[in-house]
XYZ file of C-alpha atoms in Angstrom:
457
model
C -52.654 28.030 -42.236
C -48.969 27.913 -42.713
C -48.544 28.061 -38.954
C -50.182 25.129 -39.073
C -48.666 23.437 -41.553
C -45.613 24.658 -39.432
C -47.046 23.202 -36.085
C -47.809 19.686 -37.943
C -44.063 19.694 -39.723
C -42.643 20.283 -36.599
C -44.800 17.173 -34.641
C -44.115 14.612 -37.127
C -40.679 15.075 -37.375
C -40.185 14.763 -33.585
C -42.440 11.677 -33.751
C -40.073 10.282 -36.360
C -36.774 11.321 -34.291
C -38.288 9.409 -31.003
C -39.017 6.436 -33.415
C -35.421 6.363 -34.516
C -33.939 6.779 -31.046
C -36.238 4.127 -29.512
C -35.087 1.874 -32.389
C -31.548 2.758 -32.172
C -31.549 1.594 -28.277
C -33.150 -1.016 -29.421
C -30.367 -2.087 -31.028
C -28.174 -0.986 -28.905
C -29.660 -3.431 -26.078
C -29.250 -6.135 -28.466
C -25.701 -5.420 -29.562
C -25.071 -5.224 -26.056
C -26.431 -8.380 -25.189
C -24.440 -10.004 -28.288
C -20.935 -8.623 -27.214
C -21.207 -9.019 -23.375
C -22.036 -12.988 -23.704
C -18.167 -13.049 -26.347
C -16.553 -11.315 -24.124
C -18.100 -13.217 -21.225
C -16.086 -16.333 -22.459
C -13.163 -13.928 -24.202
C -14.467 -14.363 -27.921
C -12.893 -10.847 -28.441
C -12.973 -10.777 -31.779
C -16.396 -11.902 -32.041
C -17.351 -9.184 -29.875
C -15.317 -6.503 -31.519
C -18.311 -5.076 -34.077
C -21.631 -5.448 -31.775
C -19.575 -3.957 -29.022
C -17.934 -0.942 -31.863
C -22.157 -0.271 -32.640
C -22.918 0.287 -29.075
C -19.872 2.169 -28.064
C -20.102 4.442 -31.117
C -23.827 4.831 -30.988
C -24.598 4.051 -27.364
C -22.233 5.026 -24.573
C -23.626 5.896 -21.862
C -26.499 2.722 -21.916
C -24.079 0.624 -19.922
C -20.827 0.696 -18.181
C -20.259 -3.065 -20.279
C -19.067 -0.024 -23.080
C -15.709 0.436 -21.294
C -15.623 -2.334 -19.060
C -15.544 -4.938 -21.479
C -14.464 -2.145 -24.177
C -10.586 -2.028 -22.623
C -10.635 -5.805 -22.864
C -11.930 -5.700 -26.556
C -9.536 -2.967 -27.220
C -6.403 -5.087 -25.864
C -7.144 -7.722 -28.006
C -7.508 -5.768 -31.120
C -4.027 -4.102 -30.038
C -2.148 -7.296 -29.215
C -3.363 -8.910 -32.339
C -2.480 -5.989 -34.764
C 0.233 -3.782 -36.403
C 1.615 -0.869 -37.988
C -1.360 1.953 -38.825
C -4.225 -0.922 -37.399
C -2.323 -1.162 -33.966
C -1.972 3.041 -33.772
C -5.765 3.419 -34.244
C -6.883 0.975 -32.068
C -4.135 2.695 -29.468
C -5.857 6.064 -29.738
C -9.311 4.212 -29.387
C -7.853 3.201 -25.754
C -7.003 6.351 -25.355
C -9.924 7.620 -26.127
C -12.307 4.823 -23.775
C -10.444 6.444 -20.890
C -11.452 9.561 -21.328
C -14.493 8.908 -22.310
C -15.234 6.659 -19.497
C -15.202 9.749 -17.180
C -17.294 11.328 -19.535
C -19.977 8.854 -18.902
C -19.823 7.247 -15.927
C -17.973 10.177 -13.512
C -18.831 8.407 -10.153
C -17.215 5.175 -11.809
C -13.991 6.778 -13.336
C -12.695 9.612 -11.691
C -9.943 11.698 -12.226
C -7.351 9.559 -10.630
C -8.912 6.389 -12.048
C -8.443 7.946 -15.490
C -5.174 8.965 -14.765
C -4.556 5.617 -13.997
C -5.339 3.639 -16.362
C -4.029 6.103 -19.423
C -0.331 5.875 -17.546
C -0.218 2.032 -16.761
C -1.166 1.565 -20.504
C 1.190 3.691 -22.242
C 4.143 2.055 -19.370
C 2.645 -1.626 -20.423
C 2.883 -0.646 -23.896
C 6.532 1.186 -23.730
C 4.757 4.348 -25.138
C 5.190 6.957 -22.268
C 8.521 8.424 -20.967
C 9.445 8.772 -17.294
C 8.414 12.411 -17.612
C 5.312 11.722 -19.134
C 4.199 8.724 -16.956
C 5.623 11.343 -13.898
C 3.571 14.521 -14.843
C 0.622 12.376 -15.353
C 0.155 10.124 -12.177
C 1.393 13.421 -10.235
C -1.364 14.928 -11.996
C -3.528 12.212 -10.686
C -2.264 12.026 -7.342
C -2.473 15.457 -6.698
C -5.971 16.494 -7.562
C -7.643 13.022 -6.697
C -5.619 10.971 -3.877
C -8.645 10.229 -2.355
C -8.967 7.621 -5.388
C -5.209 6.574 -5.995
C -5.144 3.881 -5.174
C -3.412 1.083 -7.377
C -0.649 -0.270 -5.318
C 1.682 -0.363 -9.348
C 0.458 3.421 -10.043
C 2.059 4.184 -6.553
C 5.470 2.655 -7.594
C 5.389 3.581 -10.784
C 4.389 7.422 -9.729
C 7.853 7.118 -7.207
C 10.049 4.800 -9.593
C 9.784 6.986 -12.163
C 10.759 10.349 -9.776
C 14.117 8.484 -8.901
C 14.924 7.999 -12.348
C 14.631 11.558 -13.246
C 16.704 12.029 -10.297
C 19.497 10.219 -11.469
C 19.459 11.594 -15.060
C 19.847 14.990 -13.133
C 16.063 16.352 -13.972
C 14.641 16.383 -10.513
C 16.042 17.315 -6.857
C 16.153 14.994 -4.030
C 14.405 17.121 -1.896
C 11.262 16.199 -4.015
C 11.973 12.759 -4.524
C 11.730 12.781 -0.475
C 8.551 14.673 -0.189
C 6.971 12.099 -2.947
C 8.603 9.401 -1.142
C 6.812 10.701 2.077
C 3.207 11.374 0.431
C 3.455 7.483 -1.231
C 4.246 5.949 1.938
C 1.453 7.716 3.703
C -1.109 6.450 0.909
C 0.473 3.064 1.618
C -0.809 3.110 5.252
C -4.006 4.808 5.009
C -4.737 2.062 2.374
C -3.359 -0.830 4.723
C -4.717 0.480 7.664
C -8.593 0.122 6.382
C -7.524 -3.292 5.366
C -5.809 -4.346 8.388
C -9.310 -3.050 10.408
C -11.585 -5.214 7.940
C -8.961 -8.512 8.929
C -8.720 -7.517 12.374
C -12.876 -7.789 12.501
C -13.325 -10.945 10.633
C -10.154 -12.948 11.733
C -11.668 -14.036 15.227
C -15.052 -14.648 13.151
C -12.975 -16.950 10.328
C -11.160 -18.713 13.514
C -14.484 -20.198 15.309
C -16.462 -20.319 11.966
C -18.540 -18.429 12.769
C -18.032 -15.953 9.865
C -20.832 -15.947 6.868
C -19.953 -16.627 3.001
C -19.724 -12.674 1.898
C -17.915 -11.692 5.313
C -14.805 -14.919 4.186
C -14.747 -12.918 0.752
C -14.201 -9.626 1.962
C -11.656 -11.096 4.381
C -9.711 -12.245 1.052
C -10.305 -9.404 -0.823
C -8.742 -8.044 2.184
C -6.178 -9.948 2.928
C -4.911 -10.186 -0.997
C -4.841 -6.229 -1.077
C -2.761 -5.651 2.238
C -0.713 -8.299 1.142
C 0.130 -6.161 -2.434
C 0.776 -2.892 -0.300
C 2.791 -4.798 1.728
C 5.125 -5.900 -1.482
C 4.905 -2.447 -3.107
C 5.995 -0.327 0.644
C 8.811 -2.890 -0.252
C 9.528 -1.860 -3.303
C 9.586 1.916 -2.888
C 11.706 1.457 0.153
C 14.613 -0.455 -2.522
C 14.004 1.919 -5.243
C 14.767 4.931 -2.581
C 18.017 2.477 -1.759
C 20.757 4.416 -0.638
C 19.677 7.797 -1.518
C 18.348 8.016 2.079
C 21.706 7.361 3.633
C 22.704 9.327 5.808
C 25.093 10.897 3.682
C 22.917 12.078 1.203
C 20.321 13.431 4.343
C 22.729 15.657 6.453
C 23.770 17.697 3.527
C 20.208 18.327 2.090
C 18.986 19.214 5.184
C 21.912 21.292 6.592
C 21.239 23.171 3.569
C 17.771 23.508 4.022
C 17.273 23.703 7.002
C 17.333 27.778 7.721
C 14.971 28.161 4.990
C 12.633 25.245 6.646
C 12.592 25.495 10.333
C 9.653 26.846 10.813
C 7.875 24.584 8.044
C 6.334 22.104 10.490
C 5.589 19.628 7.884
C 9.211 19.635 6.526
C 10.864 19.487 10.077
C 8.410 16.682 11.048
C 9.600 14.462 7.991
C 13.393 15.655 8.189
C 13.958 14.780 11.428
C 11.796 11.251 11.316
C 13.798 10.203 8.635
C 17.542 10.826 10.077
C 15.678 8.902 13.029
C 14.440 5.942 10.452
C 17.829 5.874 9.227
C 19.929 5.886 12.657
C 21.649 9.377 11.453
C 20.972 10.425 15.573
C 24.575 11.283 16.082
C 24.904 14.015 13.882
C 24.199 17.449 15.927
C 21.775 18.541 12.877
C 19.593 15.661 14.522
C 19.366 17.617 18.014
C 18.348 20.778 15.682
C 15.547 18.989 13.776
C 14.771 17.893 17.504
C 14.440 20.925 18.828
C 12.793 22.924 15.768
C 9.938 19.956 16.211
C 9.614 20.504 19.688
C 8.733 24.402 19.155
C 6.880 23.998 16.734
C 4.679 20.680 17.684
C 5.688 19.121 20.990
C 3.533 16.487 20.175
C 4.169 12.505 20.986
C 6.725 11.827 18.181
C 8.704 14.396 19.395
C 8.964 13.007 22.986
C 10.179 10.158 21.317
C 13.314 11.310 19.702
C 13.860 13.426 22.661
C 14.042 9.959 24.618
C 16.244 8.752 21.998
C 19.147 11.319 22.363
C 18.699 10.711 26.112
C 19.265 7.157 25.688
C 22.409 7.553 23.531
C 23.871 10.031 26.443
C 22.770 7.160 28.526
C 20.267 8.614 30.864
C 17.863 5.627 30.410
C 15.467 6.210 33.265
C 14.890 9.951 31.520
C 14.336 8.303 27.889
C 12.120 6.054 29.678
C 10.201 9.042 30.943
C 9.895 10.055 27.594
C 8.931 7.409 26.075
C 6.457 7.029 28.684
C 5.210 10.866 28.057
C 5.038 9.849 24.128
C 2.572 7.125 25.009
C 0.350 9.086 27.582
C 0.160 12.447 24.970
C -1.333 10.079 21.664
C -4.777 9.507 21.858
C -4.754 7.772 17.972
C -4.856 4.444 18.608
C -2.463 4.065 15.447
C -0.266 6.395 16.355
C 0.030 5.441 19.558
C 0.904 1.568 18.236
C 3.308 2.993 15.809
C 5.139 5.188 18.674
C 5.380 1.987 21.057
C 6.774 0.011 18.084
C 9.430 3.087 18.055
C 10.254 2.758 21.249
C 11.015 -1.188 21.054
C 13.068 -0.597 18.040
C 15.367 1.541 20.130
C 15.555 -0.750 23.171
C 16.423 -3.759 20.716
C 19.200 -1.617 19.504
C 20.465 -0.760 23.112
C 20.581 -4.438 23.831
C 17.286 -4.410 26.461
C 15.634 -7.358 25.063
C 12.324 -7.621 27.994
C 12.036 -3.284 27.868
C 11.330 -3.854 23.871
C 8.673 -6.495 24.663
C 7.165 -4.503 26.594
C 6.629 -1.724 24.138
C 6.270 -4.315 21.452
C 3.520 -5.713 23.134
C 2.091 -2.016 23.698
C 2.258 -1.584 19.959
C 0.104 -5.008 19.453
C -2.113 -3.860 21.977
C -3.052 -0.206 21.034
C -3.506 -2.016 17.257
C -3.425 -5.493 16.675
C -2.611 -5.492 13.309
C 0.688 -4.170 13.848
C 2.781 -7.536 12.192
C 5.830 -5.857 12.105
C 5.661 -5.254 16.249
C 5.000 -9.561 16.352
C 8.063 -9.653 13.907
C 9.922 -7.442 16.615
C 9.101 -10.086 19.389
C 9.652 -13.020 17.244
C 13.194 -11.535 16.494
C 13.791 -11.015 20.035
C 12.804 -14.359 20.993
C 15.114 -16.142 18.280
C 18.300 -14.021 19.400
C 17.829 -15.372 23.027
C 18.327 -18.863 21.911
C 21.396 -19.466 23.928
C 20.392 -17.598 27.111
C 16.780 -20.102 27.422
C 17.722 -23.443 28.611
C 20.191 -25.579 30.278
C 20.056 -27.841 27.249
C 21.009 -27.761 23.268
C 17.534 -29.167 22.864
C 15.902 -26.530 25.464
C 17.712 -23.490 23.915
C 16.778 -24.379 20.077
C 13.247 -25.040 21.738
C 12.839 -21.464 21.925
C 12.680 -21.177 18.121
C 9.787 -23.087 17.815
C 8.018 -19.867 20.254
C 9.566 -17.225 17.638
C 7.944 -18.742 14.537
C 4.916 -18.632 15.879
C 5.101 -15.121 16.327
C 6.243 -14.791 13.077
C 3.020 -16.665 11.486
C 1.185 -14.528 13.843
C 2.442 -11.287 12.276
C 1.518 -12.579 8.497
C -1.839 -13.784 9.784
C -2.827 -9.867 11.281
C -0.704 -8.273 8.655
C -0.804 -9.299 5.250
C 1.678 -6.620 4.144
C 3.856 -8.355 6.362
C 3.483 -11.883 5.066
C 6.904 -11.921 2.933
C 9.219 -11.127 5.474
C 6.751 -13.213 8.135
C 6.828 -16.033 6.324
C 10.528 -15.920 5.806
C 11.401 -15.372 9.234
C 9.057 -18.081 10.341
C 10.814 -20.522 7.713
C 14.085 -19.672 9.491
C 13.309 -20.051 12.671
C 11.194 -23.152 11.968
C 14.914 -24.504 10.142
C 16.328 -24.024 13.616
C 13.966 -25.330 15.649
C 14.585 -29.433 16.954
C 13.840 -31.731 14.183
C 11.996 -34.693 14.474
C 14.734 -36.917 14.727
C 15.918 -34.547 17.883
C 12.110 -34.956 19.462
C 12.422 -38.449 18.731
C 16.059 -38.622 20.596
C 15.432 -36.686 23.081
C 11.887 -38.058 24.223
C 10.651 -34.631 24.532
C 7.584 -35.147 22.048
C 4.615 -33.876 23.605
C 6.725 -32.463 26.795
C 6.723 -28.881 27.374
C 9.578 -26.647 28.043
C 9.392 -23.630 30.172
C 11.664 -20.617 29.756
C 12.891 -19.582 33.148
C 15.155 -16.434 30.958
C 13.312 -13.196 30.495
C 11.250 -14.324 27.864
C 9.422 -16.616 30.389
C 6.469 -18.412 29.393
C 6.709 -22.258 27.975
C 6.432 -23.921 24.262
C 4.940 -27.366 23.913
C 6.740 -29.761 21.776
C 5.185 -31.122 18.783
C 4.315 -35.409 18.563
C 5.771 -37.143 16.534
């Protein structure tokens, strides 16, 4: 009898508890339904206690909780002070967290990481140390999701500071430098593949309505890469001169040798940074090419040939760079290597060429059009018997200068600047008018070759 009495406690009491949850998401659903249409049209405030009833009671019924939540929560934090604004701080705090708790295919680690850091830096609440430890944290065990172009400076802005209050080496402010730079591209470089696919679509209109917004979507976020691989590159400033390099890696470099990684880097930065001359260059060289005579290092080997001035065997090697990389990529980024270096030596058509190779292994490559384009505009008074013909060839050089910030959004600063110049030195229409060129075209017979029509009036 009492096991009965047991038994029929036992039922109603569960019947009662599913009663109370099925209200209680009830009113969840409607709280929900309250605060998403506020903060739909930013009524913050209004949405503050609805949204407070779900979150509190409710988190894990929709992702609205913290979407809308962080919104909520920086209102209440803008809009408050003293104890008020600290509680509604730790609230923040706590959404983040909590978000991953939830929703852990939404927010993951590096997500989280994230968003905690940029607040606390937004909010002055976070030292370099602390906003350091925790996007390194975040980088480290999730870069697969790291993502936000300001994390990524922030992450290496805040390394160099440390470095010059004397709490961190240069050696890692090199190696983060490195691992930023190669987030940078693998981001850009699924961008720049979405814009190379839909560009020819967008250009005969033949592309459909969701295919033109993932070409902006595109376009806008290779375009904030582009300014933030700007940025890092200032904030490293001078520290990469080549005074600062030979030192660090004389010192390091009997410990490193066989490190592949560490050579690899070392020696591709004294090559960024035209250090070549020093011996320790020839080392790095050589340590590379035991270790991983792969294309890169055919193409520093071609470089100290050049400066001794055997240019048919740098050419070889340049030539046995190309033929050895089989990543498409890669291969564009060694030809663009290769051009750099002839433009340096002064042989203007020879960096074309690899220019050109660069474009064609990857058409995306903007800065390899910017290459041309600078080319072009520094042949201005070899091309044409005339004043009229040898500014004519300006006109050619901005358009390869448009070109590069049309396949290359991360190029479209310094594309649209260069284009702006070159455009400035171009005839003006009173010139076309003068000159009764408009319409006429004028054909290059220097080594760029090739003709530019000029515009009508």
């Amino acid at each position: 009898m009492k096991t009965k009495l047991y038994f029929t406690a036992i039922m109603l009491l569960g019947f009662m508890g599913v009663s109370h949850a099925q209200a209680q998401n009830q009113e969840c659903m409607t709280n929900l339904s309250i605060y998403v249409e506020h903060a739909k049209v930013k009524n913050y405030e209004a949405a503050y206690t609805p949204w407070k009833m779900v979150y509190d009671n409710c988190p894990d019924i929709n992702r609205a909780n913290f979407i809308y939540g962080e919104k909520i929560l920086e209102d209440k934090i803008e809009k408050s002070s003293g104890a008020d604004k600290d509680g509604y701080i730790k609230d923040m705090l706590a959404l983040y967290d909590n978000s991953a708790k939830y929703f852990p295919k939404k927010y993951s680690p590096a997500v989280v990481g994230i968003d905690k850091a940029l607040f606390l830096y937004d909010n002055k609440m976070a030292s370099d140390e602390e906003l350091y430890e925790m996007l390194g944290s975040a980088f480290e065990n999730d870069p697969k999701n790291f993502k936000n172009p300001k994390a990524l400076y922030l992450y290496f802005s805040s390394l160099v500071d440390l470095h010059k209050g004397g709490k961190k080496e240069l050696q890692e402010v090199f190696d983060v430098y490195d691992n930023v730079n190669d987030k940078i591209e693998e981001e850009n470089k699924k961008l720049t593949g979405v814009i190379t696919q839909l560009l020819p679509k967008d250009s005969t209109g033949t592309i459909t309505s969701k295919e033109k917004r993932s070409l902006k979507i595109a376009t806008t976020n290779s375009e904030s890469y582009g300014k933030i691989a700007g940025s890092v590159d200032s904030k490293l400033g001078a520290l990469a001169d080549c005074s600062n390099l030979i030192p660090l890696y004389e010192k390091s470099y009997e410990e490193k040798k066989g490190d592949v990684t560490w050579v690899k880097r070392a020696v591709g930065r004294m090559f960024n940074k035209e250090c070549t001359d020093d011996p320790l260059f020839q080392k790095l060289f050589e340590a590379q090419l035991a270790l991983d005579p792969s294309a890169s290092a055919y193409v520093y080997g071609g470089t100290l040939k050049m400066k001794n001035g055997d240019t048919k065997g740098a050419l070889a090697d340049f030539d046995k760079a190309m033929s050895l990389e089989t990543d498409s990529y890669k291969k564009s980024d060694i030809a663009y290597k290769v051009a750099v270096i002839n433009k340096r030596k002064g042989s203007k058509s020879t960096a074309r060429k690899y220019a050109q190779m660069a474009i064609s292994a990857n058409k995306a490559n903007g800065k390899a059009y910017l290459l041309i384009a600078n080319l072009y505009a520094t042949s201005a008074n070899d091309c044409g018997s005339t004043p009229f013909e040898k500014r004519a060839i300006y006109w050619k050089a901005a358009d390869m200068a448009r070109q590069a910030g049309r396949v290359d959004p991360a190029v479209k600063g310094s594309a649209n600047q260069s284009a702006a110049s070159y455009a400035a030195k171009a005839p003006s229409k009173t010139d076309i008018f003068n000159s009764g060129m408009a319409g006429k075209t004028v054909t290059f017979s220097c080594w760029v070759g090739g003709s530019i029509k000029v515009p009508n009036l």
